[in-house]
Coordinates of C-alpha atoms and ligand atoms in Angstrom, one line a residue:
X26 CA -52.1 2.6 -16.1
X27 CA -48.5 2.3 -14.7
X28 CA -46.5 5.2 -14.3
X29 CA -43.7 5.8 -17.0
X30 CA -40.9 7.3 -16.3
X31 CA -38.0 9.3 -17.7
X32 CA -36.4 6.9 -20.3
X33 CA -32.4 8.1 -21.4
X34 CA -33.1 9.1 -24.9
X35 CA -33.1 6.7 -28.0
X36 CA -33.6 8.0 -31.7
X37 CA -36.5 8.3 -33.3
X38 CA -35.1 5.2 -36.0
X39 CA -34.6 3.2 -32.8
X40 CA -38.0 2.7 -31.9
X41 CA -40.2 3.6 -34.6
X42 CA -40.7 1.8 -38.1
X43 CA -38.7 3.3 -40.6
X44 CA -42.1 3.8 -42.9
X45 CA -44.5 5.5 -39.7
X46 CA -40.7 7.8 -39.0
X47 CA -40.9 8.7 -42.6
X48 CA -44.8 9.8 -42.7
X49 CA -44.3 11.5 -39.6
X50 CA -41.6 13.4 -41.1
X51 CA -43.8 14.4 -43.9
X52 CA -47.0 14.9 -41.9
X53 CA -44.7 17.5 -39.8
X54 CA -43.6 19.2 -43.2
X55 CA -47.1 19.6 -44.5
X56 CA -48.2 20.7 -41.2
X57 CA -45.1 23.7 -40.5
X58 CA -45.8 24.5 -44.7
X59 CA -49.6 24.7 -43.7
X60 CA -48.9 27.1 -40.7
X61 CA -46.5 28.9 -42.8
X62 CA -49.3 29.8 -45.6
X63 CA -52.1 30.6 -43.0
X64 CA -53.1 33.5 -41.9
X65 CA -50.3 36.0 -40.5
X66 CA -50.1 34.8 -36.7
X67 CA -49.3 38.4 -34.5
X68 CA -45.0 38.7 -34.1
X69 CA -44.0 39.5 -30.4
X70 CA -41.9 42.7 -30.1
X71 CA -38.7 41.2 -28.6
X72 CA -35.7 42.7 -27.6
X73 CA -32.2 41.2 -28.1
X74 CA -30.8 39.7 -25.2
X75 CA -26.9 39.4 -24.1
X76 CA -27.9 36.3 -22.5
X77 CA -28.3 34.6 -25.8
X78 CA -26.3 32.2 -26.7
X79 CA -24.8 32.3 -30.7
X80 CA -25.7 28.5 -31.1
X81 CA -27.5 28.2 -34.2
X82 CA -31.3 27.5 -32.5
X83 CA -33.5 24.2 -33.6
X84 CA -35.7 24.5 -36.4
X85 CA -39.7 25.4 -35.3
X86 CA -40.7 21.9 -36.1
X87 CA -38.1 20.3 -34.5
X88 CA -39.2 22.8 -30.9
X89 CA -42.7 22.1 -31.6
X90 CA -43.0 18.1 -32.8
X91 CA -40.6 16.9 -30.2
X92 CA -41.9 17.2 -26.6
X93 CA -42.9 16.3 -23.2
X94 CA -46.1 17.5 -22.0
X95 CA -47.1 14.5 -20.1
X96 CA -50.3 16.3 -19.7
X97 CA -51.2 15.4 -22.9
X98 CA -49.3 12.1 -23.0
X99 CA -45.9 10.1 -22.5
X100 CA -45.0 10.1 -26.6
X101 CA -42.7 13.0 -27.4
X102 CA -45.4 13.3 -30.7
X103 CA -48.5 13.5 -27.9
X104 CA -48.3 17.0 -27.5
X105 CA -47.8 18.4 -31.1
X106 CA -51.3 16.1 -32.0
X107 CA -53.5 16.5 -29.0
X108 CA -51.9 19.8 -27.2
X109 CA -54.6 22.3 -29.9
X110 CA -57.6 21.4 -27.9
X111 CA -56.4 23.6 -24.8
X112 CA -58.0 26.7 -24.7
X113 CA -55.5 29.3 -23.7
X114 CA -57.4 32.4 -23.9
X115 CA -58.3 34.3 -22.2
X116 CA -56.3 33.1 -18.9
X117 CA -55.4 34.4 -15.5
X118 CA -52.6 34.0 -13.0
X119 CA -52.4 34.1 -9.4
X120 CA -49.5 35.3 -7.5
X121 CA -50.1 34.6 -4.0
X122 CA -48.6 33.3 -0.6
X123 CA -45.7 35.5 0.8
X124 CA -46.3 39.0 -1.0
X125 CA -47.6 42.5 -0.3
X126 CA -50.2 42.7 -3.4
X127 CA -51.4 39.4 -4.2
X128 CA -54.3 39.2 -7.1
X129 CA -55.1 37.1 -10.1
X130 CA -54.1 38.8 -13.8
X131 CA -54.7 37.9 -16.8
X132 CA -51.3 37.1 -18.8
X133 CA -51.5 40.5 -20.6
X134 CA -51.8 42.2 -16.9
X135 CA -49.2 39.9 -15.1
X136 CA -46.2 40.8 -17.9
X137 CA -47.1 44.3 -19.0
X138 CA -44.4 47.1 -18.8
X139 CA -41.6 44.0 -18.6
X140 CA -39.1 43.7 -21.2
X141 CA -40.1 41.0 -23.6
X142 CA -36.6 39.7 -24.9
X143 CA -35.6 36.9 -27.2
X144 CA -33.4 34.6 -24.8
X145 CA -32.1 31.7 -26.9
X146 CA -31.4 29.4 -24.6
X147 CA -29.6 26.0 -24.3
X148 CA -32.1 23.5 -23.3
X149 CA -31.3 20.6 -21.9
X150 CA -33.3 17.3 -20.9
X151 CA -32.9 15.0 -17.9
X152 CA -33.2 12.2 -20.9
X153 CA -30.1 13.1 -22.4
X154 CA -30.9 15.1 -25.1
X155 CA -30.4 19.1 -25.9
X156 CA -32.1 22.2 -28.2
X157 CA -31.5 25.6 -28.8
X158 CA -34.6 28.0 -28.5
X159 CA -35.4 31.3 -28.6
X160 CA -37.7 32.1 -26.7
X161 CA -39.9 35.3 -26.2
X162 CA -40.1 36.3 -22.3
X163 CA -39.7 38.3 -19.5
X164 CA -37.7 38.0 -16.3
X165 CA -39.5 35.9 -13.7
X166 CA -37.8 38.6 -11.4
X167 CA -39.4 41.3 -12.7
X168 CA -43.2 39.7 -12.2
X169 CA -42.0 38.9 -8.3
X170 CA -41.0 42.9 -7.9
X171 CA -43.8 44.2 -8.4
X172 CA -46.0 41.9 -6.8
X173 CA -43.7 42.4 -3.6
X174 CA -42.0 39.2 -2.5
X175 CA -42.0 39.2 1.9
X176 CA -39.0 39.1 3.6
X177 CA -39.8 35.3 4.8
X178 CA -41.0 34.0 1.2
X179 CA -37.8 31.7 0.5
X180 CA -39.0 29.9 -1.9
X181 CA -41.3 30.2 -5.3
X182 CA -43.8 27.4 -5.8
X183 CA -45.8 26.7 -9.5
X184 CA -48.4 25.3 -10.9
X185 CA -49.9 24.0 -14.0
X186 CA -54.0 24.4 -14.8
X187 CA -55.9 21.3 -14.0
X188 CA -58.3 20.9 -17.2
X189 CA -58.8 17.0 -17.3
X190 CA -61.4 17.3 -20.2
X191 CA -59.1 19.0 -22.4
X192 CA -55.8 17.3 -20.8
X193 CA -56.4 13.8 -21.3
X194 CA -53.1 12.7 -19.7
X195 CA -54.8 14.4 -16.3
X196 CA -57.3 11.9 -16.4
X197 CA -54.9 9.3 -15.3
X198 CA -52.7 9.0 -12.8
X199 CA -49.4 9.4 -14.3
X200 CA -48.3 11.7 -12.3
X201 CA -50.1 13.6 -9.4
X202 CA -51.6 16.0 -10.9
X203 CA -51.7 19.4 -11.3
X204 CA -47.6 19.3 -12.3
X205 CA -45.7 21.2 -9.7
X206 CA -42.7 23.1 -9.7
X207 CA -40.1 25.1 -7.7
X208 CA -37.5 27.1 -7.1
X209 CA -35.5 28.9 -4.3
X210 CA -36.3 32.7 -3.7
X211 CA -32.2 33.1 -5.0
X212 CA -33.4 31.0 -8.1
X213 CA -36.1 32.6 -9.2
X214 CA -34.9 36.1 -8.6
X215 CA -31.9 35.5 -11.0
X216 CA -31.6 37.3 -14.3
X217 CA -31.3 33.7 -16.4
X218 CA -35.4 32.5 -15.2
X219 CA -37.6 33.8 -17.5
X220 CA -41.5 33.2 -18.1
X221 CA -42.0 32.8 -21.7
X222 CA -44.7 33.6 -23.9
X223 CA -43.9 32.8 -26.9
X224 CA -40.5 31.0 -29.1
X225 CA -39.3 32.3 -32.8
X226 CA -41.3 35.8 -32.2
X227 CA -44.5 34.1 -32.2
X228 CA -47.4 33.2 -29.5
X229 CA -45.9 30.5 -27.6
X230 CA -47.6 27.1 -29.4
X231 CA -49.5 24.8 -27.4
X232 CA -47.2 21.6 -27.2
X233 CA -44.5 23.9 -25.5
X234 CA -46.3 25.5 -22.6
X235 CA -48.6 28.3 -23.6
X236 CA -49.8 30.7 -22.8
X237 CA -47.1 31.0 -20.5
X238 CA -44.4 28.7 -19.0
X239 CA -41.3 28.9 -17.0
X240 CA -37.6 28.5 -18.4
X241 CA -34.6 28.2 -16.2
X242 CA -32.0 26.9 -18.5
X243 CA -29.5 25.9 -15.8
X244 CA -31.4 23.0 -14.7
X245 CA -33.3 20.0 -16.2
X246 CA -36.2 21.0 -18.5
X247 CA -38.6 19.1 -16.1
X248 CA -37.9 22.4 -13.8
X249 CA -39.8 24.0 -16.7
X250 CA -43.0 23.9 -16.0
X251 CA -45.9 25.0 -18.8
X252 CA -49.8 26.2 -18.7
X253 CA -49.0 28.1 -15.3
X254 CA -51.9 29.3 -13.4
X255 CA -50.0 29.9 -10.0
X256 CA -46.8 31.5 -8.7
X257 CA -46.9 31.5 -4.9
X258 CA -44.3 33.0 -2.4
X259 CA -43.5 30.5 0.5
X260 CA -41.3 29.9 3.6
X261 CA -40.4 26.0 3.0
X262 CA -39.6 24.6 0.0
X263 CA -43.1 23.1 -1.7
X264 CA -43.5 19.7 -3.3
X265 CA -42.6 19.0 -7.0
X266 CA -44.2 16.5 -9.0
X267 CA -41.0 14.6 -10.2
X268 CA -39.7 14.9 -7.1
X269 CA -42.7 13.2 -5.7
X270 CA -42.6 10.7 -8.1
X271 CA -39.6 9.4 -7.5
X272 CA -37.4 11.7 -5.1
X273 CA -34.2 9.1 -5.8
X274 CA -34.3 10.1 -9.5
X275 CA -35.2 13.6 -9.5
X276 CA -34.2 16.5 -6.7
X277 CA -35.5 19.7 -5.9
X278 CA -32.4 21.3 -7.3
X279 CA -31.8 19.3 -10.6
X280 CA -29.0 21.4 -11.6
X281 CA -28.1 19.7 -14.9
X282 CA -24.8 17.9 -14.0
X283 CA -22.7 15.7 -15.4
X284 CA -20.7 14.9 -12.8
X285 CA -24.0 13.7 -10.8
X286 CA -25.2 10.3 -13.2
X287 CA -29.3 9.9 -12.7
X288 CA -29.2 6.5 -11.2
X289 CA -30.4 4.8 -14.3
X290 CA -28.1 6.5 -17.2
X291 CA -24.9 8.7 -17.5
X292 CA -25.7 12.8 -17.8
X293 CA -22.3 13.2 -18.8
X294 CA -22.9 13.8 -22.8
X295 CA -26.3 14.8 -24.5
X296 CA -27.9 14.4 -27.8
X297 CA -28.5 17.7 -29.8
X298 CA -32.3 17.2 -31.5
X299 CA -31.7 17.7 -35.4
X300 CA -28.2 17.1 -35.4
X301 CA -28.3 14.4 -37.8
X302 CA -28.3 10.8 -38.0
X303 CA -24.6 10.7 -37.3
X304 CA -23.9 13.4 -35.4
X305 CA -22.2 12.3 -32.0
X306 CA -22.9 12.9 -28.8
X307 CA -21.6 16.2 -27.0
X308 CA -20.2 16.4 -23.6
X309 CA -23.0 17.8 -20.9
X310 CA -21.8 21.1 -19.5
X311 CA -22.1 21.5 -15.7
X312 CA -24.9 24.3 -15.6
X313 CA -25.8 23.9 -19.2
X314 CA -23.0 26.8 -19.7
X315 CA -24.4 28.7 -17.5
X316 CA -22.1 28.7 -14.4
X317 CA -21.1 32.4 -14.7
X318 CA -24.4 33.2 -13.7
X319 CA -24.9 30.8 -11.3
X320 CA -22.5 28.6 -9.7
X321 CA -22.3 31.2 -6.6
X322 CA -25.6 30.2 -5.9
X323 CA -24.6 26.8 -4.7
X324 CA -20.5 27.6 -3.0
X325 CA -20.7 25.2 -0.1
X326 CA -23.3 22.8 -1.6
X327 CA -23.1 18.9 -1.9
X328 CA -24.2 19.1 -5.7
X329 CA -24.2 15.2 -5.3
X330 CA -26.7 15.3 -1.9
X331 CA -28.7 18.0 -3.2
X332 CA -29.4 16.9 -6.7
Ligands
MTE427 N1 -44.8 21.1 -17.7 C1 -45.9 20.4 -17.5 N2 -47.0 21.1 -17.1 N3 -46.0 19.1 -17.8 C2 -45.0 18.4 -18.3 O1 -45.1 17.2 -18.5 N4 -42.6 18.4 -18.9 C3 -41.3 19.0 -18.6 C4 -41.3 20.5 -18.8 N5 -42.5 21.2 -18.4 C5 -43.7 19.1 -18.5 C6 -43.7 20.4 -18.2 C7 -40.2 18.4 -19.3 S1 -39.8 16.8 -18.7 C8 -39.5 19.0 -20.2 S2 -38.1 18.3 -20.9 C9 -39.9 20.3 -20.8 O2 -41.2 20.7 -20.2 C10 -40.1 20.2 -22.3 O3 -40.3 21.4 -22.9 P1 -40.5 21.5 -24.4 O4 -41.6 20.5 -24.8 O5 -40.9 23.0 -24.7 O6 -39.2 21.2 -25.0

């Protein structure tokens, strides 16, 4: 199979008969009503956050039915109708590399005695298109602490479980798998990067990264990587799978821009998922909105070299 890449985003009515859009829709409804009557799932104790932003967030359905997970194929539907047959429990992650006290924990282990805040978050794709949601999760910070980050780990380096007979989309080479991530040391450390465990107060569902995945709402949403079974603490900065899929498209840094265009498509306005059928597009904002927080990480960088 050729690889796909990124495509700049395009409506649902744009590429999908109007009758198989509309029993989508409806499948989705009885599916979210379905969820809604079954059994009581366990609400996560969050905290309020004043990083939250007061943007109304997306509805569940429109977080959980529209997303990429190219582990469980390219279709932004792929992941809500194949993503149930991981098993995400029980699970462990290894923090290794450049630390005082590396070990393997199970999720419970690796977060426990962390603040567990609701962070609703602007979200905001390298295709153009933008959500709002609240996520459950702790800073990525606070997980790096106490494992004891060395004083020559400079960067962060992530990866996803490789599970090819219950990821389909690993059985073919896509992308190289298992999806890798990164930051800088500065990056990861920052109050904004969170590891989430879960979205509207519940477990995190399937389709968006469980049972734990990164969020770092400054940059693309490609930077967040899901189904983590490895942070590790290194010296030069590691290999990320976009980035080694096409290194002219997609940069270690991927700060989201709009002054910076992806060579194939403008980034300089966004579609917001659920706005409606005739809502317009909105202008990009350099950092998402969130340049108070992090522009000073990157005084004195070519934003345009190191994209
Ligand atoms: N993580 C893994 N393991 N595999 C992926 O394909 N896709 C990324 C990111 N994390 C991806 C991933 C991309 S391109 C985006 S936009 C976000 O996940 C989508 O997150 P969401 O589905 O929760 O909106």
């Amino acid at each position: 199979m050729m690889p796909q890449h990124f495509k700049p985003d395009l409506r649902w009515s744009d590429t999908t008969p109007k009758h198989v859009f509309l029993n989508r829709r409806r499948f989705i409804a009885a599916a979210t009503a379905a969820l809604a009557a079954g059994p009581a799932m366990a609400r996560l104790q969050t905290l309020p956050s004043a990083y939250s932003t007061d943007e109304a967030p997306n509805s569940l359905e429109d977080i959980t039915s529209y997303n990429n997970y190219y582990e469980f194929g390219t279709g932004k539907g792929d992941p809500a109708a194949a993503a149930g047959a991981l098993a995400t429990s029980p699970w462990t992650v290894t923090v290794d590399g450049l630390v005082d006290r590396p070990g393997t924990y199970s999720v419970e282990e690796l977060i426990a005695g962390l603040p567990l805040e609701e962070r609703i978050y602007r979200f905001r794709c390298v295709e153009a298109w933008s959500m709002i949601v609240p996520w459950a999760g702790v800073e990525l910070s606070g997980v790096l602490k106490r494992a004891g980050v060395r004083p020559g780990a400079k960067f962060v380096a992530f990866q996803t479980v490789m599970r090819p007979e219950e990821m389909p989309g690993q059985r073919s080479p896509i992308l190289d798998w298992p999806y890798r991530e990164g930051l800088r040391i500065d990056e990861a450390m920052n109050p904004l990067t969170i590891l989430a465990t879960g979205l509207y107060g519940e477990p995190m569902p399937n389709q968006n990264g469980a049972p734990i995945r990164l969020v770092v709402p400054w940059k693309y949403g490609f930077k967040s990587i899901k189904a983590i079974v490895r942070i590790s603490l290194v010296a030069d900065q590691p290999p990320t799978t976009w980035n080694m899929m096409a290194p002219q498209e997609y940069g270690f840094y991927s700060n989201v821009n709009p002054e910076v265009d992806h060579p194939r498509w403008s980034q300089a306005t966004e579609r917001r998922i659920g706005a409606g059928l005739f809502a317009g597009r909105q202008d990009t904002i350099k950092f998402n909105g969130y340049g108070e927080y992090v522009a000073d990480m990157y005084a004195g960088m070519d934003l345009a070299k190191f994209y």
